[in-house]
CSV table of N, CA and C in Angstrom, one decimal:
chain,number,residue,atom,x,y,z
A,36,MET,N,1.0,-1.4,0.1
A,36,MET,CA,0.2,-0.3,0.4
A,36,MET,C,0.8,1.3,-0.2
A,37,PRO,N,0.7,1.9,-1.3
A,37,PRO,CA,1.8,3.3,-1.2
A,37,PRO,C,1.0,4.5,0.2
A,38,LEU,N,2.0,5.5,0.3
A,38,LEU,CA,1.9,6.6,1.2
A,38,LEU,C,1.7,8.1,1.1
A,39,SER,N,1.0,8.2,1.2
A,39,SER,CA,0.3,10.2,0.5
A,39,SER,C,1.6,10.9,1.9
A,40,TRP,N,1.6,11.7,1.2
A,40,TRP,CA,2.2,13.1,2.0
A,40,TRP,C,1.2,13.7,3.0
A,41,GLU,N,0.9,13.2,4.0
A,41,GLU,CA,-0.6,14.3,4.3
A,41,GLU,C,-0.3,15.9,4.4
A,42,GLN,N,1.2,16.5,5.1
A,42,GLN,CA,1.4,17.5,6.0
A,42,GLN,C,3.5,17.2,6.6
A,43,VAL,N,3.7,18.7,6.6
A,43,VAL,CA,5.0,18.1,7.4
A,43,VAL,C,4.7,19.8,8.9
A,44,ILE,N,4.9,18.4,9.8
A,44,ILE,CA,4.1,19.3,11.2
A,44,ILE,C,5.2,20.4,11.3
A,45,VAL,N,5.1,21.4,12.0
A,45,VAL,CA,6.0,22.8,12.7
A,45,VAL,C,5.6,23.3,14.3
A,46,HIS,N,6.4,23.3,14.8
A,46,HIS,CA,6.2,22.5,16.2
A,46,HIS,C,6.6,24.5,16.7
A,47,SER,N,5.8,25.4,17.4
A,47,SER,CA,5.6,27.0,17.5
A,47,SER,C,4.6,26.9,18.8
A,48,SER,N,5.7,27.7,19.4
A,48,SER,CA,4.9,28.9,20.6
A,48,SER,C,3.5,29.1,20.7
A,49,ASP,N,3.4,29.5,19.6
A,49,ASP,CA,1.9,30.0,19.2
A,49,ASP,C,1.4,29.3,18.0
A,50,PRO,N,0.6,28.9,17.2
A,50,PRO,CA,0.9,28.3,16.2
A,50,PRO,C,-0.3,28.6,15.8
A,51,VAL,N,-1.3,29.9,16.6
A,51,VAL,CA,-1.5,30.4,15.6
A,51,VAL,C,-1.4,31.4,15.0
A,52,THR,N,-0.3,32.1,15.7
A,52,THR,CA,-0.3,33.5,14.7
A,52,THR,C,0.8,33.0,14.1
A,53,LEU,N,1.4,31.8,14.2
A,53,LEU,CA,2.6,31.2,13.3
A,53,LEU,C,2.4,30.8,12.1
A,54,GLY,N,1.3,29.9,12.2
A,54,GLY,CA,0.6,29.3,11.4
A,54,GLY,C,-0.4,30.7,10.1
A,55,GLN,N,-1.1,31.5,11.0
A,55,GLN,CA,-1.4,32.9,10.4
A,55,GLN,C,-0.3,33.3,9.3
A,56,TRP,N,0.8,33.4,9.5
A,56,TRP,CA,1.9,34.4,8.7
A,56,TRP,C,2.2,33.8,8.1
A,57,TRP,N,2.1,32.7,8.5
A,57,TRP,CA,2.8,31.6,6.7
A,57,TRP,C,1.7,31.7,6.0
A,58,VAL,N,0.2,31.7,6.7
A,58,VAL,CA,-0.8,32.1,5.5
A,58,VAL,C,-0.5,33.2,4.0
A,59,ASP,N,-1.1,33.7,5.4
A,59,ASP,CA,-0.7,35.5,4.3
A,59,ASP,C,0.3,35.3,3.3
A,60,ALA,N,1.8,34.9,3.9
A,60,ALA,CA,3.1,34.5,3.2
A,60,ALA,C,3.0,33.2,2.4
A,61,LEU,N,2.1,32.6,1.9
A,61,LEU,CA,2.2,31.5,1.2
A,61,LEU,C,0.7,31.9,0.1
A,62,GLY,N,-0.2,32.6,1.0
A,62,GLY,CA,-1.5,32.3,0.5
A,62,GLY,C,-2.4,31.4,0.0
A,63,TRP,N,-2.1,30.0,1.1
A,63,TRP,CA,-2.7,29.2,1.7
A,63,TRP,C,-4.0,29.4,2.1
A,64,VAL,N,-4.8,27.9,2.4
A,64,VAL,CA,-6.3,28.6,3.1
A,64,VAL,C,-6.1,27.4,5.1
A,65,VAL,N,-6.8,27.5,5.7
A,65,VAL,CA,-7.2,28.0,6.6
A,65,VAL,C,-7.7,26.3,7.2
A,66,VAL,N,-7.5,25.2,7.1
A,66,VAL,CA,-8.3,23.7,7.5
A,66,VAL,C,-9.0,23.4,8.9
A,67,HIS,N,-8.5,24.0,9.5
A,67,HIS,CA,-8.2,23.5,10.8
A,67,HIS,C,-7.5,24.8,11.8
A,68,SER,N,-8.1,25.3,13.1
A,68,SER,CA,-7.4,25.8,13.9
A,68,SER,C,-8.4,26.1,15.1
A,69,SER,N,-7.3,25.5,16.1
A,69,SER,CA,-7.6,25.4,17.7
A,69,SER,C,-6.1,26.6,18.6
A,70,ALA,N,-6.6,26.7,19.6
A,70,ALA,CA,-5.1,27.1,20.4
A,70,ALA,C,-4.1,26.1,20.6
A,71,ASP,N,-4.3,24.8,20.1
A,71,ASP,CA,-2.9,24.4,20.1
A,71,ASP,C,-2.5,23.4,18.3
A,72,GLU,N,-3.5,23.8,17.7
A,72,GLU,CA,-3.3,23.6,16.2
A,72,GLU,C,-4.1,24.5,15.6
A,73,PHE,N,-3.0,24.5,14.0
A,73,PHE,CA,-3.1,25.5,13.1
A,73,PHE,C,-2.6,24.9,11.8
A,74,GLU,N,-4.0,24.3,11.4
A,74,GLU,CA,-3.4,23.4,9.9
A,74,GLU,C,-3.7,24.2,8.3
A,75,ILE,N,-3.0,24.4,8.1
A,75,ILE,CA,-3.1,24.9,6.3
A,75,ILE,C,-2.5,24.3,5.1
A,76,ARG,N,-3.0,24.7,3.9
A,76,ARG,CA,-2.9,23.7,2.9
A,76,ARG,C,-3.0,24.6,1.4
A,77,PRO,N,-2.4,24.1,0.4
A,77,PRO,CA,-2.4,25.0,-1.0
A,77,PRO,C,-3.4,25.7,-1.4
A,78,GLU,N,-4.6,24.2,-1.3
A,78,GLU,CA,-6.1,24.6,-1.6
A,78,GLU,C,-6.8,23.5,-0.7
A,79,LEU,N,-7.7,23.6,-0.8
A,79,LEU,CA,-8.8,22.6,0.4
A,79,LEU,C,-8.3,21.6,0.9
A,80,ASP,N,-9.0,21.0,-0.4
A,80,ASP,CA,-8.2,19.4,-0.4
A,80,ASP,C,-7.3,18.8,-1.7
A,81,ARG,N,-6.3,20.1,-0.7
A,81,ARG,CA,-4.8,19.4,-1.8
A,81,ARG,C,-3.9,20.0,-0.7
A,82,THR,N,-2.9,18.4,-0.4
A,82,THR,CA,-1.7,18.2,0.6
A,82,THR,C,-0.7,18.7,-0.5
A,83,PRO,N,0.4,18.2,0.2
A,83,PRO,CA,0.6,18.4,1.4
A,83,PRO,C,0.6,19.7,2.2
A,84,GLY,N,-0.2,19.5,3.1
A,84,GLY,CA,0.1,20.6,4.1
A,84,GLY,C,0.8,21.1,5.3
A,85,LEU,N,0.6,22.1,6.1
A,85,LEU,CA,1.7,22.4,7.4
A,85,LEU,C,0.8,22.7,8.6
A,86,ASP,N,0.7,21.7,9.7
A,86,ASP,CA,0.3,21.6,10.8
A,86,ASP,C,1.6,22.3,11.4
A,87,PHE,N,1.5,23.8,12.0
A,87,PHE,CA,1.6,24.1,13.4
A,87,PHE,C,0.8,23.6,14.6
A,88,VAL,N,1.7,23.2,15.6
A,88,VAL,CA,1.9,22.8,17.0
A,88,VAL,C,2.1,23.1,18.1
A,89,ARG,N,1.7,23.1,19.0
A,89,ARG,CA,1.9,24.2,19.7
A,89,ARG,C,3.5,22.7,20.6
A,90,LEU,N,3.9,23.3,21.1
A,90,LEU,CA,5.0,22.7,22.1
A,90,LEU,C,5.9,24.2,22.4
A,91,ASP,N,5.7,24.0,23.9
A,91,ASP,CA,6.1,25.4,24.8
A,91,ASP,C,7.8,25.6,24.9
A,92,GLU,N,8.3,24.4,24.5
A,92,GLU,CA,9.8,24.4,24.6
A,92,GLU,C,10.3,25.3,23.3
A,93,PRO,N,11.4,26.3,23.4
A,93,PRO,CA,11.7,27.1,22.7
A,93,PRO,C,12.9,26.4,21.6
A,94,LYS,N,12.6,27.2,20.2
A,94,LYS,CA,13.9,26.6,19.5
A,94,LYS,C,15.4,26.4,20.0
A,95,GLN,N,16.4,25.7,19.7
A,95,GLN,CA,17.8,26.1,21.1
A,95,GLN,C,18.7,25.7,19.5
A,96,ALA,N,18.5,25.6,18.4
A,96,ALA,CA,19.4,25.5,17.2
A,96,ALA,C,19.3,25.3,15.6
A,97,LYS,N,19.7,25.5,14.6
A,97,LYS,CA,19.5,24.5,13.2
A,97,LYS,C,18.2,24.4,13.5
A,98,SER,N,17.1,24.4,12.4
A,98,SER,CA,16.1,23.3,12.2
A,98,SER,C,17.4,21.7,11.8
A,99,ARG,N,16.1,20.9,11.8
A,99,ARG,CA,16.8,19.8,10.5
A,99,ARG,C,16.2,19.6,10.0
A,100,LEU,N,14.7,20.4,9.0
A,100,LEU,CA,14.0,19.9,7.9
A,100,LEU,C,13.1,21.6,8.0
A,101,HIS,N,14.1,22.1,6.7
A,101,HIS,CA,13.3,23.7,6.7
A,101,HIS,C,13.0,23.0,5.0
A,102,LEU,N,12.0,24.1,4.7
A,102,LEU,CA,10.8,23.9,3.2
A,102,LEU,C,11.6,25.0,2.0
A,103,ASP,N,12.1,24.9,0.9
A,103,ASP,CA,12.3,25.4,-0.1
A,103,ASP,C,10.9,26.0,-0.9
A,104,PHE,N,11.5,26.5,-1.1
A,104,PHE,CA,10.2,27.4,-2.0
A,104,PHE,C,11.4,27.8,-3.4
A,105,ARG,N,10.2,27.6,-4.9
A,105,ARG,CA,11.4,27.9,-5.5
A,105,ARG,C,10.5,29.4,-6.4
A,106,PRO,N,10.6,30.6,-6.3
A,106,PRO,CA,9.1,31.4,-7.9
A,106,PRO,C,9.9,32.2,-8.7
A,107,ASP,N,9.5,32.2,-8.5
A,107,ASP,CA,10.3,33.5,-10.7
A,107,ASP,C,11.1,34.6,-10.6
A,108,ASP,N,10.7,35.1,-9.4
A,108,ASP,CA,11.9,36.4,-8.8
A,108,ASP,C,12.1,36.4,-7.8
A,109,GLN,N,13.6,35.9,-7.5
A,109,GLN,CA,13.9,35.5,-6.5
A,109,GLN,C,14.2,36.8,-5.5
A,110,ASP,N,14.3,37.9,-6.0
A,110,ASP,CA,14.6,39.1,-5.2
A,110,ASP,C,13.8,40.1,-4.8
A,111,ALA,N,12.9,40.0,-5.5
A,111,ALA,CA,11.3,40.6,-5.1
A,111,ALA,C,10.5,39.8,-4.5
A,112,GLU,N,10.7,38.6,-4.7
A,112,GLU,CA,10.2,37.3,-3.1
A,112,GLU,C,10.3,37.5,-2.2
A,113,VAL,N,12.4,37.2,-2.1
A,113,VAL,CA,12.6,37.4,-0.6
A,113,VAL,C,11.6,39.4,-0.2
A,114,ALA,N,12.0,39.3,-1.2
A,114,ALA,CA,11.8,41.7,-0.3
A,114,ALA,C,10.8,42.0,0.1
A,115,ARG,N,10.1,40.8,-0.1
A,115,ARG,CA,7.9,41.0,-0.2
A,115,ARG,C,8.0,39.6,1.3
A,116,LEU,N,9.1,38.8,1.4
A,116,LEU,CA,9.0,38.1,2.8
A,116,LEU,C,9.6,38.9,3.8
A,117,ILE,N,10.3,39.5,3.8
A,117,ILE,CA,11.1,40.7,4.4
A,117,ILE,C,10.4,41.5,4.8
A,118,ALA,N,9.2,42.5,3.8
A,118,ALA,CA,8.6,43.3,4.6
A,118,ALA,C,7.2,42.2,5.2
A,119,HIS,N,7.3,41.1,5.0
A,119,HIS,CA,6.4,40.8,5.7
A,119,HIS,C,6.4,39.8,7.4
A,120,GLY,N,8.0,40.1,7.2
A,120,GLY,CA,8.4,40.1,8.4
A,120,GLY,C,9.4,39.0,9.2
A,121,ALA,N,9.8,37.8,7.8
A,121,ALA,CA,11.1,37.8,7.5
A,121,ALA,C,12.3,38.0,8.2
A,122,ARG,N,13.4,37.1,8.2
A,122,ARG,CA,14.4,37.5,8.4
A,122,ARG,C,15.8,37.3,8.2
A,123,PRO,N,16.3,37.6,7.4
A,123,PRO,CA,18.2,36.6,6.8
A,123,PRO,C,18.5,36.2,8.2
A,124,THR,N,18.9,34.9,7.9
A,124,THR,CA,19.7,34.2,9.0
A,124,THR,C,20.9,33.6,7.8
A,125,ASP,N,21.5,33.6,8.1
A,125,ASP,CA,23.1,33.0,8.6
A,125,ASP,C,23.3,30.6,9.2
A,126,ILE,N,22.6,30.5,8.0
A,126,ILE,CA,23.2,28.7,8.9
A,126,ILE,C,24.2,28.5,8.4
A,127,GLY,N,25.3,29.3,7.4
A,127,GLY,CA,26.2,28.5,7.2
A,127,GLY,C,26.7,28.3,6.1
A,128,GLN,N,25.8,29.2,4.8
A,128,GLN,CA,25.1,28.4,4.2
A,128,GLN,C,26.6,29.3,2.8
A,129,GLY,N,26.7,30.2,3.5
A,129,GLY,CA,28.1,30.7,1.6
A,129,GLY,C,27.6,31.4,1.5
A,130,ASP,N,28.3,31.5,0.1
A,130,ASP,CA,27.9,32.4,-1.4
A,130,ASP,C,27.1,31.2,-2.3
A,131,ALA,N,25.3,31.0,-1.6
A,131,ALA,CA,25.1,30.2,-2.6
A,131,ALA,C,24.3,31.0,-3.5
A,132,PRO,N,23.2,30.2,-4.3
A,132,PRO,CA,22.8,30.9,-5.4
A,132,PRO,C,21.1,30.8,-4.1
A,133,TRP,N,20.8,30.5,-3.4
A,133,TRP,CA,19.8,30.7,-2.0
A,133,TRP,C,19.8,31.1,-1.2
A,134,VAL,N,19.0,32.2,-0.9
A,134,VAL,CA,18.8,33.2,0.3
A,134,VAL,C,18.0,32.1,1.5
A,135,VAL,N,18.7,31.7,2.8
A,135,VAL,CA,17.5,31.4,3.3
A,135,VAL,C,17.3,32.9,4.7
A,136,LEU,N,16.1,32.5,4.4
A,136,LEU,CA,15.6,33.0,5.7
A,136,LEU,C,14.7,32.9,7.2
A,137,ALA,N,14.4,33.5,7.7
A,137,ALA,CA,13.6,32.7,9.6
A,137,ALA,C,12.1,33.0,9.4
A,138,ASP,N,11.1,32.8,9.5
A,138,ASP,CA,9.7,33.0,10.1
A,138,ASP,C,10.0,33.9,11.5
A,139,PRO,N,9.2,34.0,11.4
A,139,PRO,CA,8.6,34.9,13.1
A,139,PRO,C,9.1,33.7,14.1
A,140,GLU,N,9.1,32.5,14.4
A,140,GLU,CA,9.1,32.0,15.3
A,140,GLU,C,11.6,31.2,15.1
A,141,GLY,N,12.1,31.8,13.9
A,141,GLY,CA,12.7,31.4,14.0
A,141,GLY,C,13.0,29.8,12.9
A,142,ASN,N,12.1,29.8,12.3
A,142,ASN,CA,12.3,28.0,11.4
A,142,ASN,C,13.1,28.8,9.9
A,143,GLU,N,13.3,28.4,9.6
A,143,GLU,CA,14.4,28.6,8.5
A,143,GLU,C,14.2,28.0,7.1
A,144,PHE,N,13.9,28.8,6.5
A,144,PHE,CA,13.5,28.3,4.6
A,144,PHE,C,14.2,28.9,3.6
A,145,CYS,N,14.1,28.0,2.6
A,145,CYS,CA,15.0,28.9,1.6
A,145,CYS,C,14.0,28.7,0.5
A,146,VAL,N,14.6,30.8,0.4
A,146,VAL,CA,13.9,31.1,-1.7
A,146,VAL,C,15.2,31.0,-2.4
A,147,LEU,N,15.0,30.0,-3.6
A,147,LEU,CA,15.7,30.0,-4.0
A,147,LEU,C,15.5,30.1,-5.3
A,148,SER,N,16.7,30.4,-6.4
A,148,SER,CA,16.6,31.3,-7.2
A,148,SER,C,15.9,30.3,-8.8
A,149,PRO,N,15.1,31.0,-9.5
A,149,PRO,CA,14.3,30.6,-10.7
A,149,PRO,C,15.0,29.1,-10.9
C-alpha cells in the first residue's frame, strides 16, 4: 500500500499566530484551527499542508528540516517576505544561489533562484 504525504508538522509556541503568518506568506487556506493546532494547505482538498502544533519548548538550534521555495523572481520574493516579517538568517550557507530566511519563530526556509 503506497503512502500519501499529508503534511509537515511545525512545532510552535503560538500555532495560530505563526500559522496565520504562513497563510499570509503563501496565500494558502486554513483547514483547521484551535488554540493548540493550526493546519493550512495550498487549497482545501490539496496536500501536503503545514500543521502548526503547540510546543512550549523554545527553538534551540538550526532546524533539521526546512522548506525550500522556488519563485519566479527571487529578489522580489525575498523583499516581499522580509517586508512581511521574515528575517535573513545565516546557517553557514556561504555564497549560495539561495537565500535563507527565518519566520517569526526562527524556523529557517530557503528561497531558491528561479
